[in-house]
PDB file of C-alpha atoms and ligand atoms in Angstrom:
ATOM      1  CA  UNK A   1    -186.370  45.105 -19.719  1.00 69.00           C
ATOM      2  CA  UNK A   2    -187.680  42.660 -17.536  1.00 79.00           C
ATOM      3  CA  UNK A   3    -189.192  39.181 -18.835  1.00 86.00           C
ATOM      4  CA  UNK A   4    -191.826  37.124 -16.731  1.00 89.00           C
ATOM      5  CA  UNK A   5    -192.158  34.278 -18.770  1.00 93.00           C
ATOM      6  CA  UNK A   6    -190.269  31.646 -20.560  1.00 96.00           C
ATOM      7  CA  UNK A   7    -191.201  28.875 -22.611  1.00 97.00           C
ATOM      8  CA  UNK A   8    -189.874  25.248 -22.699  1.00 97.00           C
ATOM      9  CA  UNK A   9    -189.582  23.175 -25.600  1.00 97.00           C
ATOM     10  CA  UNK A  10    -190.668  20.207 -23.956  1.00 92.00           C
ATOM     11  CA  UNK A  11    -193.280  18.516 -22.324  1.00 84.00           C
ATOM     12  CA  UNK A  12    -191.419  16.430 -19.896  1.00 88.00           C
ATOM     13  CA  UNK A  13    -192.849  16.937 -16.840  1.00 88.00           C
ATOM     14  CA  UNK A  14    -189.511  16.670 -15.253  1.00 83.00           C
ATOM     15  CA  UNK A  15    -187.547  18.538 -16.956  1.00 86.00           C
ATOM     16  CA  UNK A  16    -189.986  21.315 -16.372  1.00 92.00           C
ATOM     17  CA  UNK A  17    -190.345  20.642 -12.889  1.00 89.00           C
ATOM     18  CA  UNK A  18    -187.022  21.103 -12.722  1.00 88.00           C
ATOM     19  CA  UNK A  19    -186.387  24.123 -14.788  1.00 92.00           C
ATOM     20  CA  UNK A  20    -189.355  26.019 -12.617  1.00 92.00           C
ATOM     21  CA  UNK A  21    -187.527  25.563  -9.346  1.00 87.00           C
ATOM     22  CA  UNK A  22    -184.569  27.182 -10.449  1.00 88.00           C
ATOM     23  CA  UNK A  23    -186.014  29.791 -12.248  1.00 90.00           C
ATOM     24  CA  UNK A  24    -189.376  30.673  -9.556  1.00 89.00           C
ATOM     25  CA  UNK A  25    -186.660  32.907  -7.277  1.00 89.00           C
ATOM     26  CA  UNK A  26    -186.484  35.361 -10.245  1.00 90.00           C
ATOM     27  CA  UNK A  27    -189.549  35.801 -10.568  1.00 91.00           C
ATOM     28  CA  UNK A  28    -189.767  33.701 -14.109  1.00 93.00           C
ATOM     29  CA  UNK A  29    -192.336  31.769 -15.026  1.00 94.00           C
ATOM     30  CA  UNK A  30    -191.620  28.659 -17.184  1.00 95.00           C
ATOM     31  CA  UNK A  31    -194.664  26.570 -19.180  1.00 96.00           C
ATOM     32  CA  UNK A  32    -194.348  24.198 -21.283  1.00 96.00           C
ATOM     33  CA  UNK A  33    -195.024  24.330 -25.293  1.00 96.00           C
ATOM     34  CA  UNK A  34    -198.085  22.771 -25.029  1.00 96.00           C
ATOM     35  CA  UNK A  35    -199.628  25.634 -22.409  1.00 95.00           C
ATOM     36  CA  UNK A  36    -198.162  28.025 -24.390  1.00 96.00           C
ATOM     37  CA  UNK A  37    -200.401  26.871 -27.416  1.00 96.00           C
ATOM     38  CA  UNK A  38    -197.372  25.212 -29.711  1.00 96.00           C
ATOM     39  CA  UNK A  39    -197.079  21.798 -31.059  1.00 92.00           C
ATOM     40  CA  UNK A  40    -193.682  21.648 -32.436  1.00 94.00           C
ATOM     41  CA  UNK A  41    -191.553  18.711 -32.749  1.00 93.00           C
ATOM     42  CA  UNK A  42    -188.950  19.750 -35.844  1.00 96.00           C
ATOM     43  CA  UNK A  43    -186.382  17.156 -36.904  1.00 95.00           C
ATOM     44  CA  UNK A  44    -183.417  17.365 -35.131  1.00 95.00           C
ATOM     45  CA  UNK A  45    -181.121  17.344 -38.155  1.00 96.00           C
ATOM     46  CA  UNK A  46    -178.237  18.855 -36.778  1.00 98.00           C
ATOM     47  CA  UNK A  47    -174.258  17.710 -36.784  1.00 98.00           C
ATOM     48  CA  UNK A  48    -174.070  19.188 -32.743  1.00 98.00           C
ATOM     49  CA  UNK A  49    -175.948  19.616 -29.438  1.00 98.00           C
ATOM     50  CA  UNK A  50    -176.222  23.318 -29.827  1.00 98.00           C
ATOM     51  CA  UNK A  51    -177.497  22.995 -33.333  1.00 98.00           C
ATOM     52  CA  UNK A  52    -180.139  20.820 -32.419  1.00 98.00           C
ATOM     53  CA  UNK A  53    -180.852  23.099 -29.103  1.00 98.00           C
ATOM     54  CA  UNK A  54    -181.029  25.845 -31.580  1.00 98.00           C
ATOM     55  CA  UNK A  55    -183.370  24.088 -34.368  1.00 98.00           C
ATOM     56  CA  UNK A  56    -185.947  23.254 -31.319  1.00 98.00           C
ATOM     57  CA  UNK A  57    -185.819  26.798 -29.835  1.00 98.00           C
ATOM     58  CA  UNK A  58    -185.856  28.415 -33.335  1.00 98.00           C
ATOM     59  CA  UNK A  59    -188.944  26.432 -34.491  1.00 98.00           C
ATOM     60  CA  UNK A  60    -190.777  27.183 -30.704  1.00 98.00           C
ATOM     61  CA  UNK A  61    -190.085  30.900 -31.186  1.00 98.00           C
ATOM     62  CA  UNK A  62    -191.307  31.385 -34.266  1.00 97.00           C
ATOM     63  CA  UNK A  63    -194.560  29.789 -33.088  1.00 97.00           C
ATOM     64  CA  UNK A  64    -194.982  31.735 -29.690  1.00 97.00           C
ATOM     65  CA  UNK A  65    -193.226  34.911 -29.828  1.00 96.00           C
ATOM     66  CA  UNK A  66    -191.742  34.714 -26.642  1.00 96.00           C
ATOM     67  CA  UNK A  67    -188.766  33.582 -24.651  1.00 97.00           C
ATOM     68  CA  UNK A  68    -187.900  30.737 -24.993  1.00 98.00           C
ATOM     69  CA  UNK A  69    -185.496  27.641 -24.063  1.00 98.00           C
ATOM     70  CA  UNK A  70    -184.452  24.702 -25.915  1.00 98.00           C
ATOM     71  CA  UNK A  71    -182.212  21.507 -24.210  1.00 97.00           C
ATOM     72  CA  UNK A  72    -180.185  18.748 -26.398  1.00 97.00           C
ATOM     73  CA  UNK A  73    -178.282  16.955 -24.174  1.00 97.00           C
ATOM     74  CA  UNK A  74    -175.910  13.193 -24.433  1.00 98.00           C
ATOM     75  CA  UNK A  75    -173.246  10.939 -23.747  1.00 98.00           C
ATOM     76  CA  UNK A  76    -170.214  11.181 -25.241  1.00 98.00           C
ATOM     77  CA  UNK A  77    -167.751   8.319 -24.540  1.00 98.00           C
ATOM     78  CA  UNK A  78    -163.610   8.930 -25.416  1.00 98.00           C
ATOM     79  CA  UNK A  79    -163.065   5.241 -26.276  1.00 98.00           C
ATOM     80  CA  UNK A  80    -165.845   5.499 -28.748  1.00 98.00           C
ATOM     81  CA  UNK A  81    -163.972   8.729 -30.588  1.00 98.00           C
ATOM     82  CA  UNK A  82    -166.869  10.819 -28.308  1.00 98.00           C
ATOM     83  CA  UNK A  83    -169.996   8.546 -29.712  1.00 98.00           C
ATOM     84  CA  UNK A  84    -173.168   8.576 -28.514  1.00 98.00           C
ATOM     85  CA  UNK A  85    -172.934  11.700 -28.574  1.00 98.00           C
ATOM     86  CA  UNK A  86    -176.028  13.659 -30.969  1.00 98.00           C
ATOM     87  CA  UNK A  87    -177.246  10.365 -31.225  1.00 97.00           C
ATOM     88  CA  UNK A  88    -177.728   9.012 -27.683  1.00 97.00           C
ATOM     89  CA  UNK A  89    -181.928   9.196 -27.768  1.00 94.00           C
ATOM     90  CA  UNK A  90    -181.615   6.596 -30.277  1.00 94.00           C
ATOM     91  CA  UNK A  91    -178.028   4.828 -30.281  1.00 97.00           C
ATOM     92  CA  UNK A  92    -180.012   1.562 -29.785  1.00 97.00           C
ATOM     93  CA  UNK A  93    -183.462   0.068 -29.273  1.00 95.00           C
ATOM     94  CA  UNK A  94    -185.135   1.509 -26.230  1.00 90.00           C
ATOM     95  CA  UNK A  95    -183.953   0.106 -22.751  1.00 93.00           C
ATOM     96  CA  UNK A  96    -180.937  -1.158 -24.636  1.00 97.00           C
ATOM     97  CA  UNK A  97    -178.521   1.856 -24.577  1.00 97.00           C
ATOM     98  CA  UNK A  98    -176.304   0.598 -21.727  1.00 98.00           C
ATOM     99  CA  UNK A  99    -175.988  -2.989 -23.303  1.00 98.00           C
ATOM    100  CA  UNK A 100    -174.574  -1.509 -26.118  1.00 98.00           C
ATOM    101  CA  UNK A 101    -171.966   0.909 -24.617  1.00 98.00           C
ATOM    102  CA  UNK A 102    -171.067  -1.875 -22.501  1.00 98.00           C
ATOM    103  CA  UNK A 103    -170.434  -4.363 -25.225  1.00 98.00           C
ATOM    104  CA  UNK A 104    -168.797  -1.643 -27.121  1.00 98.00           C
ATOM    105  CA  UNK A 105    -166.202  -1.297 -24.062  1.00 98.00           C
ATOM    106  CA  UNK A 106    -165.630  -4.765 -23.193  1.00 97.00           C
ATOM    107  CA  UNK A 107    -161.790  -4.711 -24.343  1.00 96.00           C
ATOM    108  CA  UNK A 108    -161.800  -0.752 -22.897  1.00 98.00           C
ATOM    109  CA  UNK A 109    -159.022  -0.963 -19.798  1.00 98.00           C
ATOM    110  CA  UNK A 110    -160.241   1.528 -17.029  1.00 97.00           C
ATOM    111  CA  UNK A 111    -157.974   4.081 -18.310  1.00 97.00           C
ATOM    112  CA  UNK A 112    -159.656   4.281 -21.079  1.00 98.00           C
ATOM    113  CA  UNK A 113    -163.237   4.470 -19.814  1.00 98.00           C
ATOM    114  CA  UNK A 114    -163.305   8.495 -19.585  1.00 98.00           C
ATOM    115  CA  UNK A 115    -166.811  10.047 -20.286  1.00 98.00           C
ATOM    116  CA  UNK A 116    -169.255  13.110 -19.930  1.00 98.00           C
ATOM    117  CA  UNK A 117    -172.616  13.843 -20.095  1.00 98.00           C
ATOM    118  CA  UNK A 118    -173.004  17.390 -22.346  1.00 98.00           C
ATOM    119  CA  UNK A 119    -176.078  19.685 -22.004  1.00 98.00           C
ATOM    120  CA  UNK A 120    -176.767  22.645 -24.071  1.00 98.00           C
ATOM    121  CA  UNK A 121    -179.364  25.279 -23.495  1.00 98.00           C
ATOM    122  CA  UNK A 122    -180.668  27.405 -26.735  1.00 98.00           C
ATOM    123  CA  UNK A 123    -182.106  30.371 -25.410  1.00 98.00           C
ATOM    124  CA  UNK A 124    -184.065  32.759 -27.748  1.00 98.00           C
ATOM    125  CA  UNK A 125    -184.866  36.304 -26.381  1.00 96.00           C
ATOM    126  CA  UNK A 126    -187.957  38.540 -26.646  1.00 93.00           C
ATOM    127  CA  UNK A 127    -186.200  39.873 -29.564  1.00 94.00           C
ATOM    128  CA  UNK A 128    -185.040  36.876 -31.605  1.00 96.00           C
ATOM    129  CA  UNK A 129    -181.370  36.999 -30.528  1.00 96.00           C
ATOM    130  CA  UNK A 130    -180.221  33.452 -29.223  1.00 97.00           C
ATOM    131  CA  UNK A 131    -177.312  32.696 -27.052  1.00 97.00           C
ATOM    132  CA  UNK A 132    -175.900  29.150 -25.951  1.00 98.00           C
ATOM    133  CA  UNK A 133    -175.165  27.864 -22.111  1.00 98.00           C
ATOM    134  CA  UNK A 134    -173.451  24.764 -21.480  1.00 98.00           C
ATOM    135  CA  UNK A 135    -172.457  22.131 -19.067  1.00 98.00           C
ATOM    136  CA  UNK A 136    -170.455  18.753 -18.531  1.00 98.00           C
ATOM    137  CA  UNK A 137    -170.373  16.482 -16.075  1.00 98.00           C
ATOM    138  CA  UNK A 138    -167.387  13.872 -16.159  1.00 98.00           C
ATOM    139  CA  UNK A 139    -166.975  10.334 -15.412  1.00 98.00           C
ATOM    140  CA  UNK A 140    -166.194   6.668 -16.143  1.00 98.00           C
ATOM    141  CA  UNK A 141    -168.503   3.784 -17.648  1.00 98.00           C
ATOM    142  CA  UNK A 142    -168.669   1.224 -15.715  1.00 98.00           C
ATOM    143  CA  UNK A 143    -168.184  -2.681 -16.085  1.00 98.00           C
ATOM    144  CA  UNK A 144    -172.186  -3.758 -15.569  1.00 98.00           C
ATOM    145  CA  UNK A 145    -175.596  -1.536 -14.906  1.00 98.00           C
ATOM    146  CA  UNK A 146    -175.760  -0.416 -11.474  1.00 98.00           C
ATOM    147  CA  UNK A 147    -178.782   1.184  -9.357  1.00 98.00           C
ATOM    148  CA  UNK A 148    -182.266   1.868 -10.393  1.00 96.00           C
ATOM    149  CA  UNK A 149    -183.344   5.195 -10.511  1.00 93.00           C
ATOM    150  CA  UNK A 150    -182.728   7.787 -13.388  1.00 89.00           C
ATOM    151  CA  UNK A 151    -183.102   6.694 -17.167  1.00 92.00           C
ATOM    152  CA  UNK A 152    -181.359   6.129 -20.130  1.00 95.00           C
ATOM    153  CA  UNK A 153    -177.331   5.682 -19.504  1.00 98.00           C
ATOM    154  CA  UNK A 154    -177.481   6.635 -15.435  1.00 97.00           C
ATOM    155  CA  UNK A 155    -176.947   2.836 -14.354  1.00 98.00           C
ATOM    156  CA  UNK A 156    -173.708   2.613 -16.530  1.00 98.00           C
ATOM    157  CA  UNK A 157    -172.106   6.520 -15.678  1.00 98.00           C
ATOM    158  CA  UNK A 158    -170.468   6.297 -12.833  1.00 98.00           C
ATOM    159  CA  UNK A 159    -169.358   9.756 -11.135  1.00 96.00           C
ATOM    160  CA  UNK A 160    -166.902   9.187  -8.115  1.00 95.00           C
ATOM    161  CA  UNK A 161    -167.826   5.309  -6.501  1.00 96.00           C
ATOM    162  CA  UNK A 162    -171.208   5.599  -7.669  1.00 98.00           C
ATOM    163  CA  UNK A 163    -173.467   5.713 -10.617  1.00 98.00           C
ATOM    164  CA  UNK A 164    -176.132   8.102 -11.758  1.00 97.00           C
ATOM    165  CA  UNK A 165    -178.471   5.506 -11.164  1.00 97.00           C
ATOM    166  CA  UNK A 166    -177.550   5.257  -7.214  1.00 98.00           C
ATOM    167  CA  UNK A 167    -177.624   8.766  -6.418  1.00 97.00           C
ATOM    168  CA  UNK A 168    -181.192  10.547  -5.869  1.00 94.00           C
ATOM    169  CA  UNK A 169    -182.235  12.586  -8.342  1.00 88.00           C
ATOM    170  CA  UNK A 170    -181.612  15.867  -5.899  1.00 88.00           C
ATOM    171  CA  UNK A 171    -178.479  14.831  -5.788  1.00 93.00           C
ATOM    172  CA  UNK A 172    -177.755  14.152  -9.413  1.00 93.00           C
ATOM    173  CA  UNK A 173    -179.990  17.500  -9.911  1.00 88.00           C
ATOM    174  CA  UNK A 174    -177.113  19.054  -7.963  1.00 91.00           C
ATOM    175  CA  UNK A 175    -173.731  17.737 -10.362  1.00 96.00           C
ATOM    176  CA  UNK A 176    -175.470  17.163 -13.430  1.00 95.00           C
ATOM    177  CA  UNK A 177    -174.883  18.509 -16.950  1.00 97.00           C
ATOM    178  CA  UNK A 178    -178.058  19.914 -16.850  1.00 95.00           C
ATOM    179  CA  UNK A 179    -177.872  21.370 -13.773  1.00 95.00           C
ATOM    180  CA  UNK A 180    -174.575  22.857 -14.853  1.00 97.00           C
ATOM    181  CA  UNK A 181    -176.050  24.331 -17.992  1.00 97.00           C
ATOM    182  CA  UNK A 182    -179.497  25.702 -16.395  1.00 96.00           C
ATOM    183  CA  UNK A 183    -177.199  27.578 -13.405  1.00 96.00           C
ATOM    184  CA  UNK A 184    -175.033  28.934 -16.793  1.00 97.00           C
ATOM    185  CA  UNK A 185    -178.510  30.414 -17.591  1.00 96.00           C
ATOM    186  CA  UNK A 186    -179.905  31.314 -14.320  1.00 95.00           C
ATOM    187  CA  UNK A 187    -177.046  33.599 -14.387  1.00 95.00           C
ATOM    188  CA  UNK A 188    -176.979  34.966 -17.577  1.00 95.00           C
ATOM    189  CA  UNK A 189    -180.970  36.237 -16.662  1.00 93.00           C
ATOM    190  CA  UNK A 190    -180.242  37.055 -13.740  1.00 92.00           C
ATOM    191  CA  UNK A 191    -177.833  39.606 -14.666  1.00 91.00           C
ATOM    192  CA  UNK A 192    -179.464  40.951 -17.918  1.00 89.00           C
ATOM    193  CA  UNK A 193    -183.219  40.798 -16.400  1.00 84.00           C
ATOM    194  CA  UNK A 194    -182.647  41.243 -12.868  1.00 79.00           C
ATOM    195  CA  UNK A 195    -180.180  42.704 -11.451  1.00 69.00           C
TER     196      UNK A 195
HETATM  197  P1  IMP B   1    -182.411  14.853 -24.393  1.00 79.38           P
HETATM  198  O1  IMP B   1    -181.651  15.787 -25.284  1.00 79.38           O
HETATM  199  O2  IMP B   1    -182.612  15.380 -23.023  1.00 79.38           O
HETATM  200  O3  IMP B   1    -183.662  14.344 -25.027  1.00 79.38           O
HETATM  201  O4  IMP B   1    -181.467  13.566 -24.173  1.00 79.38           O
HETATM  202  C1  IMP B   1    -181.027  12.774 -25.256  1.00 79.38           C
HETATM  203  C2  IMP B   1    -180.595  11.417 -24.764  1.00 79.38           C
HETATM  204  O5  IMP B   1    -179.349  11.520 -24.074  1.00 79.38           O
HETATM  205  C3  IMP B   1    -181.531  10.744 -23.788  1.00 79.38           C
HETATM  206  O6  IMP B   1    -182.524  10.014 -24.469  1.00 79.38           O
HETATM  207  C4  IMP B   1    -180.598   9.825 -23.028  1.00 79.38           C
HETATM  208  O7  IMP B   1    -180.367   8.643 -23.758  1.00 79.38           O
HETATM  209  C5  IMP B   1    -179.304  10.620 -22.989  1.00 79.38           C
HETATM  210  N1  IMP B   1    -179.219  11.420 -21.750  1.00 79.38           N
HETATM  211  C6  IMP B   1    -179.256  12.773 -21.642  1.00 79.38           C
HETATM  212  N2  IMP B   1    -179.146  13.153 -20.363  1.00 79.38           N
HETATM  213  C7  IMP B   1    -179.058  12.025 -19.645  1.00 79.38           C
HETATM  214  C8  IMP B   1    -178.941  11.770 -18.234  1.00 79.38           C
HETATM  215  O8  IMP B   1    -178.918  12.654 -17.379  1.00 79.38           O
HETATM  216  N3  IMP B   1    -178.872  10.463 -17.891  1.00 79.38           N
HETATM  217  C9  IMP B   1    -178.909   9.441 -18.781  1.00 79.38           C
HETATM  218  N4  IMP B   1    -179.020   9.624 -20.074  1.00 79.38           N
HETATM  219  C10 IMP B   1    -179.100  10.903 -20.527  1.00 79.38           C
END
């Protein structure tokens, strides 16, 4: 069995971006929801990542028929007993998010400033069955916001002497939870699909 396509629940241009370089030396095609004809944007009611991966790749599949991938993805911080976690799209107003965590961690001593990033992939096969990939990348929050690129909680996660908000985005595209996760599934295709 050999599968040619895949499709995305998203429309982050991205996110897709990056999901059809890694996947264009098998020979997979990835589109987004919208150019595969769906509209779908279920509540993500779920208590973790992979159940809210799983409610947006369920609700995709059922609408296209075809492979497809879902990502839920946060920041989970140890002094806050793992919070944003689920939560971190909306943990506070937009453009906000790393005032928070920061206030939150004022009286945190550096010891105590552990953190990841967690990224899981849904993946729903031509024949319904799903399976879950997953990565982590680990680090510290830092004392104040530092570099510009990225989004949401890059300028405060700081991996090594820098943050996610100083390294390029090949870089980051290179250590990332994400990038972790997508590999995880690069490999599992690879080896059912291609090999
Ligand atoms: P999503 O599941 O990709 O939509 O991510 C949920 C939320 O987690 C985002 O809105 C961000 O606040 C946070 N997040 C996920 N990945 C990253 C990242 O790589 N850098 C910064 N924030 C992230």
């Amino acid at each position: 069995m050999k599968i040619n396509k895949l499709v995305m629940a998203t429309n982050n241009k991205n996110k897709l971006r990056e999901v059809r370089e890694i996947f264009s030396p098998l020979g997979i095609e990835v589109i987004s929801q919208k150019d595969a004809g769906a509209d779908t944007n279920p509540e993500e009611n779920g208590s973790t990542f992979s159940e809210n991966a799983y409610i947006k790749a369920k609700t995709l599949y059922d609408v296209v028929k075809l492979p497809v991938i879902a990502d839920d993805s946060g920041l989970c911080v140890d002094f806050l007993e793992g919070r944003p976690s689920i939560h971190s799209a909306r943990y506070a107003p937009e453009g906000q998010e790393c005032e928070k965590i920061l206030e939150e961690m004022k009286d945190a001593p550096d010891s105590q400033r552990t953190a990841k990033f967690v990224c899981v992939i849904a993946f729903i096969d031509e024949n319904g069955n799903s399976e879950f990939i997953s990565g982590e990348c680990s680090g510290k929050i830092g004392y104040e916001k530092k570099g510009l690129n990225g989004f949401g909680y890059d300028p405060i996660f700081m991996c090594g002497e820098k943050s996610f908000a100083e390294i390029s985005s090949d870089d980051k595209n290179k250590i990332s939870h994400r990038a972790k996760a997508l590999k995880g599934l690069y490999e599992l295709l690879k080896e059912r699909y291609c090999d």
